[in-house]
Amino acid sequence: MAGLSSERFDFENTKNHFAGTASFRDTAAFQFQPQHIVANPFALFYKADTFEHQQKLKIIFPLLIGAITNEVLAIEREVKDVETQLRKVQTELASKRQAVNSWINTLKGLYSRSLQLGLLTDSSVNTENFDSDRYLFFLNQVVSNFKNSPIPLFVSGSSEADIDSQTDLLQSERRLQNELGLRKIRLSKLQSLNSSSIGYKDTVVIQQKRLEPISWFKKKLTDEYCPFCESKNETGQKQIAALDAYNEKLEFISNAVNTKDVNLDKEIADIRSEIRHLETELNGNREVLRDIVTKSNEEIDRRQSIEETYKFVGRLEQAIENVVLTEVDGSLDRQIAELQGQLGTLNKRLMEIRMQNSQDAILKKIALLISHYVGLLDIDRPLDPVELDITNLTLKIFSTESHRADFLWEVGSGANWMGYHLSTLFALHEHFLSLKSNYVPSFLFIDQPSQVYFPKAMPAVDPNITTFEQFRSQSDDLTQTRKIFSSAADCLKRTKSQLQIIIVEHAPEITWQGIEEIHLVEEWREENALIPKTWFE
């Protein structure tokens, strides 16, 4: 019935109760202004004086004022679902690619072995930038050619290519060893330098501490007499001056040699990372080289028998089959592209809706409405702009003179606080009723707003007074109380009576005399008390 969405504001953390689905009970913040709230400088809204309701109200506020809609919540939920599915497919694709890449050294060895056996039709191919797919292409050719010709001819140049391959691997071995050695030397020097700089700084600090008494001696040695024995002695002054100059020099050195400036931790970490990377690359290179040498030794013993070729091709087929099982096909890429397309469409729609319902523009509109009602009530700064702060659930009042912003609790006086409370609630309900989807029930209950003027008792009305003009002369506070009713009536006119305002008040009927839109329901006094005396008998 309220028209609220069943979607949560936080789709991932279901234990976050503050970000659960919005309830019509949450809108009670805009429907009640009891005595302890209506002039409260620290709580603008009903129940917002407790942490739990504060957090929930902050989260649902954009929905209630129309900055977000039920459609936005539904799209945001769909976006989260698509993002989750996209991450799942991307993780699966990454896992498959990692599995394929883990076969790269095996594929290198099989390729080199195919060269040794003379099974590659083109042995002059440069394999420097080969990836797993490229190796598979040539190895599949080996299997295919072998099936077409069970007793293959030894490809001319294969032996030379095999030797070239081994030579390249050995050169790569030497290069990696050299780079590894250079980085080890650099790491050693960096660690030594880092340690030395820290030690030097510590030494300077120790020397500074030893010279701390110099300042005291300088103050005492104001003339040529010794402060201890009072003998005339110019040497002491010269020594103190020399030590003071040295102390200043140490201060300069201490500031210059700041360990933070020469801290080489990042450079050391980078070098260590490079060393680990080179070691991994070196091990991969050696695995391929070891496999080639092993197979070459076996080949010498077996003299390239046809039987060995058959066995190798059989192992090659099995290896290719294992790689293909982990091979990445195009279906995952297509799924990712499709999900990214859906995500782009959803985010575009979200952007369009948010541009149409700009939160900043809505808050500026509400601020203008608040300013209208501020001008009708007893507020010290009726011309100062007001801003609704939905992050802190309060108001900011901007001074036109000092250009500073004061929070509600900084403006002072119960009359001001009450006036700003009513202005805000009247403005919000006027805004709610202008929305296409209004989730807030259109009534406002205000309990004794005149308490800021008459905290104890309302002045008695003389029976001879028949008009408010006569009654007003008794107190200026009565005029300010009348503004409460006139501003409420103005709100009813502006909302075309779509809003019901219920005021429980001690003020006599003559206070609102002549103001339209006001209907007296009942006067609960004495024998006609709201709680009948018979209940206590």
PDB file of C-alpha atoms in Angstrom, residues 181-309:
ATOM      1  CA  GLY A 181      74.421 -11.477 -10.621  1.00  0.00           C
ATOM      2  CA  LEU A 182      74.129  -7.729 -11.270  1.00  0.00           C
ATOM      3  CA  ARG A 183      70.960  -7.489  -9.210  1.00  0.00           C
ATOM      4  CA  LYS A 184      72.526  -9.445  -6.342  1.00  0.00           C
ATOM      5  CA  ILE A 185      75.406  -6.949  -6.262  1.00  0.00           C
ATOM      6  CA  ARG A 186      72.976  -4.022  -6.376  1.00  0.00           C
ATOM      7  CA  LEU A 187      70.849  -5.532  -3.599  1.00  0.00           C
ATOM      8  CA  SER A 188      73.933  -5.980  -1.401  1.00  0.00           C
ATOM      9  CA  LYS A 189      75.014  -2.366  -1.943  1.00  0.00           C
ATOM     10  CA  LEU A 190      71.532  -0.968  -1.329  1.00  0.00           C
ATOM     11  CA  GLN A 191      71.184  -2.891   1.924  1.00  0.00           C
ATOM     12  CA  SER A 192      74.627  -1.725   3.022  1.00  0.00           C
ATOM     13  CA  LEU A 193      73.839   1.896   2.143  1.00  0.00           C
ATOM     14  CA  ASN A 194      70.479   1.773   3.911  1.00  0.00           C
ATOM     15  CA  SER A 195      72.072   0.351   7.048  1.00  0.00           C
ATOM     16  CA  SER A 196      74.937   2.904   6.950  1.00  0.00           C
ATOM     17  CA  SER A 197      72.612   5.903   6.559  1.00  0.00           C
ATOM     18  CA  ILE A 198      70.499   4.847   9.524  1.00  0.00           C
ATOM     19  CA  GLY A 199      73.634   4.221  11.628  1.00  0.00           C
ATOM     20  CA  TYR A 200      75.099   7.600  10.676  1.00  0.00           C
ATOM     21  CA  LYS A 201      71.876   9.356  11.663  1.00  0.00           C
ATOM     22  CA  ASP A 202      71.894   7.572  15.037  1.00  0.00           C
ATOM     23  CA  THR A 203      75.519   8.637  15.630  1.00  0.00           C
ATOM     24  CA  VAL A 204      74.668  12.288  14.893  1.00  0.00           C
ATOM     25  CA  VAL A 205      71.729  12.150  17.304  1.00  0.00           C
ATOM     26  CA  ILE A 206      73.943  10.728  20.074  1.00  0.00           C
ATOM     27  CA  GLN A 207      76.457  13.546  19.571  1.00  0.00           C
ATOM     28  CA  GLN A 208      73.665  16.128  19.679  1.00  0.00           C
ATOM     29  CA  LYS A 209      72.444  14.766  23.003  1.00  0.00           C
ATOM     30  CA  ARG A 210      75.956  15.029  24.434  1.00  0.00           C
ATOM     31  CA  LEU A 211      76.061  18.715  23.478  1.00  0.00           C
ATOM     32  CA  GLU A 212      72.627  19.592  24.920  1.00  0.00           C
ATOM     33  CA  PRO A 213      74.156  21.383  28.026  1.00  0.00           C
ATOM     34  CA  ILE A 214      75.913  23.918  25.735  1.00  0.00           C
ATOM     35  CA  SER A 215      72.860  26.190  25.641  1.00  0.00           C
ATOM     36  CA  TRP A 216      72.840  26.340  29.429  1.00  0.00           C
ATOM     37  CA  PHE A 217      76.566  27.203  29.542  1.00  0.00           C
ATOM     38  CA  LYS A 218      76.050  29.991  26.961  1.00  0.00           C
ATOM     39  CA  LYS A 219      73.448  31.644  29.174  1.00  0.00           C
ATOM     40  CA  LYS A 220      75.708  31.450  32.244  1.00  0.00           C
ATOM     41  CA  LEU A 221      78.891  32.660  30.538  1.00  0.00           C
ATOM     42  CA  THR A 222      77.730  36.200  29.851  1.00  0.00           C
ATOM     43  CA  ASP A 223      81.119  37.744  30.713  1.00  0.00           C
ATOM     44  CA  GLU A 224      84.723  36.684  31.119  1.00  0.00           C
ATOM     45  CA  TYR A 225      84.209  35.236  34.628  1.00  0.00           C
ATOM     46  CA  CYS A 226      83.765  31.529  35.312  1.00  0.00           C
ATOM     47  CA  PRO A 227      80.285  30.758  36.777  1.00  0.00           C
ATOM     48  CA  PHE A 228      81.773  28.182  39.153  1.00  0.00           C
ATOM     49  CA  CYS A 229      84.967  29.699  40.600  1.00  0.00           C
ATOM     50  CA  GLU A 230      84.352  33.314  39.450  1.00  0.00           C
ATOM     51  CA  SER A 231      87.916  33.550  38.145  1.00  0.00           C
ATOM     52  CA  LYS A 232      88.621  35.558  35.046  1.00  0.00           C
ATOM     53  CA  ASN A 233      89.017  33.144  32.146  1.00  0.00           C
ATOM     54  CA  GLU A 234      88.510  33.818  28.443  1.00  0.00           C
ATOM     55  CA  THR A 235      89.407  30.256  27.377  1.00  0.00           C
ATOM     56  CA  GLY A 236      86.108  28.860  28.668  1.00  0.00           C
ATOM     57  CA  GLN A 237      84.092  31.216  26.511  1.00  0.00           C
ATOM     58  CA  LYS A 238      86.079  30.251  23.417  1.00  0.00           C
ATOM     59  CA  GLN A 239      85.589  26.539  24.095  1.00  0.00           C
ATOM     60  CA  ILE A 240      81.852  27.007  24.621  1.00  0.00           C
ATOM     61  CA  ALA A 241      81.622  29.030  21.390  1.00  0.00           C
ATOM     62  CA  ALA A 242      83.468  26.305  19.495  1.00  0.00           C
ATOM     63  CA  LEU A 243      81.223  23.597  20.913  1.00  0.00           C
ATOM     64  CA  ASP A 244      78.135  25.685  20.107  1.00  0.00           C
ATOM     65  CA  ALA A 245      79.294  26.092  16.509  1.00  0.00           C
ATOM     66  CA  TYR A 246      79.858  22.335  16.288  1.00  0.00           C
ATOM     67  CA  ASN A 247      76.381  21.755  17.738  1.00  0.00           C
ATOM     68  CA  GLU A 248      74.847  23.961  15.023  1.00  0.00           C
ATOM     69  CA  LYS A 249      76.781  21.999  12.420  1.00  0.00           C
ATOM     70  CA  LEU A 250      75.397  18.743  13.828  1.00  0.00           C
ATOM     71  CA  GLU A 251      71.888  20.219  13.687  1.00  0.00           C
ATOM     72  CA  PHE A 252      72.395  21.041  10.006  1.00  0.00           C
ATOM     73  CA  ILE A 253      73.753  17.536   9.300  1.00  0.00           C
ATOM     74  CA  SER A 254      70.859  15.952  11.225  1.00  0.00           C
ATOM     75  CA  ASN A 255      68.302  17.831   9.149  1.00  0.00           C
ATOM     76  CA  ALA A 256      70.136  17.017   5.915  1.00  0.00           C
ATOM     77  CA  VAL A 257      70.613  13.319   6.641  1.00  0.00           C
ATOM     78  CA  ASN A 258      67.007  12.406   7.226  1.00  0.00           C
ATOM     79  CA  THR A 259      66.519   8.661   7.193  1.00  0.00           C
ATOM     80  CA  LYS A 260      63.166   9.116   5.464  1.00  0.00           C
ATOM     81  CA  ASP A 261      64.901  10.748   2.495  1.00  0.00           C
ATOM     82  CA  VAL A 262      67.452   7.971   2.091  1.00  0.00           C
ATOM     83  CA  ASN A 263      65.220   5.079   3.026  1.00  0.00           C
ATOM     84  CA  LEU A 264      65.792   2.494   0.327  1.00  0.00           C
ATOM     85  CA  ASP A 265      63.152  -0.048   1.385  1.00  0.00           C
ATOM     86  CA  LYS A 266      61.151   0.362  -1.834  1.00  0.00           C
ATOM     87  CA  GLU A 267      64.232   0.008  -4.061  1.00  0.00           C
ATOM     88  CA  ILE A 268      65.339  -3.059  -2.074  1.00  0.00           C
ATOM     89  CA  ALA A 269      61.873  -4.619  -2.396  1.00  0.00           C
ATOM     90  CA  ASP A 270      61.858  -3.961  -6.171  1.00  0.00           C
ATOM     91  CA  ILE A 271      65.308  -5.558  -6.612  1.00  0.00           C
ATOM     92  CA  ARG A 272      64.217  -8.616  -4.602  1.00  0.00           C
ATOM     93  CA  SER A 273      61.133  -8.934  -6.789  1.00  0.00           C
ATOM     94  CA  GLU A 274      63.290  -8.750  -9.937  1.00  0.00           C
ATOM     95  CA  ILE A 275      65.620 -11.417  -8.525  1.00  0.00           C
ATOM     96  CA  ARG A 276      62.691 -13.768  -7.855  1.00  0.00           C
ATOM     97  CA  HIS A 277      61.358 -13.168 -11.375  1.00  0.00           C
ATOM     98  CA  LEU A 278      64.777 -13.893 -12.943  1.00  0.00           C
ATOM     99  CA  GLU A 279      65.166 -17.046 -10.847  1.00  0.00           C
ATOM    100  CA  THR A 280      61.767 -18.281 -12.036  1.00  0.00           C
ATOM    101  CA  GLU A 281      62.679 -17.532 -15.653  1.00  0.00           C
ATOM    102  CA  LEU A 282      66.064 -19.230 -15.208  1.00  0.00           C
ATOM    103  CA  ASN A 283      64.439 -22.366 -13.758  1.00  0.00           C
ATOM    104  CA  GLY A 284      62.003 -22.538 -16.688  1.00  0.00           C
ATOM    105  CA  ASN A 285      64.883 -22.187 -19.146  1.00  0.00           C
ATOM    106  CA  ARG A 286      66.837 -24.939 -17.384  1.00  0.00           C
ATOM    107  CA  GLU A 287      63.840 -27.296 -17.380  1.00  0.00           C
ATOM    108  CA  VAL A 288      63.609 -27.037 -21.177  1.00  0.00           C
ATOM    109  CA  LEU A 289      67.386 -27.414 -21.552  1.00  0.00           C
ATOM    110  CA  ARG A 290      67.469 -30.404 -19.193  1.00  0.00           C
ATOM    111  CA  ASP A 291      64.685 -32.106 -21.153  1.00  0.00           C
ATOM    112  CA  ILE A 292      66.544 -31.543 -24.432  1.00  0.00           C
ATOM    113  CA  VAL A 293      69.831 -32.905 -23.067  1.00  0.00           C
ATOM    114  CA  THR A 294      68.096 -35.908 -21.519  1.00  0.00           C
ATOM    115  CA  LYS A 295      66.288 -36.707 -24.735  1.00  0.00           C
ATOM    116  CA  SER A 296      69.471 -36.156 -26.737  1.00  0.00           C
ATOM    117  CA  ASN A 297      71.344 -38.690 -24.573  1.00  0.00           C
ATOM    118  CA  GLU A 298      68.525 -41.159 -25.028  1.00  0.00           C
ATOM    119  CA  GLU A 299      68.632 -40.512 -28.747  1.00  0.00           C
ATOM    120  CA  ILE A 300      72.311 -41.322 -28.921  1.00  0.00           C
ATOM    121  CA  ASP A 301      71.637 -44.646 -27.212  1.00  0.00           C
ATOM    122  CA  ARG A 302      68.671 -45.528 -29.387  1.00  0.00           C
ATOM    123  CA  ARG A 303      69.944 -44.016 -32.618  1.00  0.00           C
ATOM    124  CA  GLN A 304      66.668 -42.329 -33.530  1.00  0.00           C
ATOM    125  CA  SER A 305      64.736 -45.533 -33.897  1.00  0.00           C
ATOM    126  CA  ILE A 306      61.332 -45.448 -35.582  1.00  0.00           C
ATOM    127  CA  GLU A 307      59.947 -47.068 -32.450  1.00  0.00           C
ATOM    128  CA  GLU A 308      61.110 -44.101 -30.367  1.00  0.00           C
ATOM    129  CA  THR A 309      59.413 -41.759 -32.832  1.00  0.00           C
TER     130      THR A 309
END
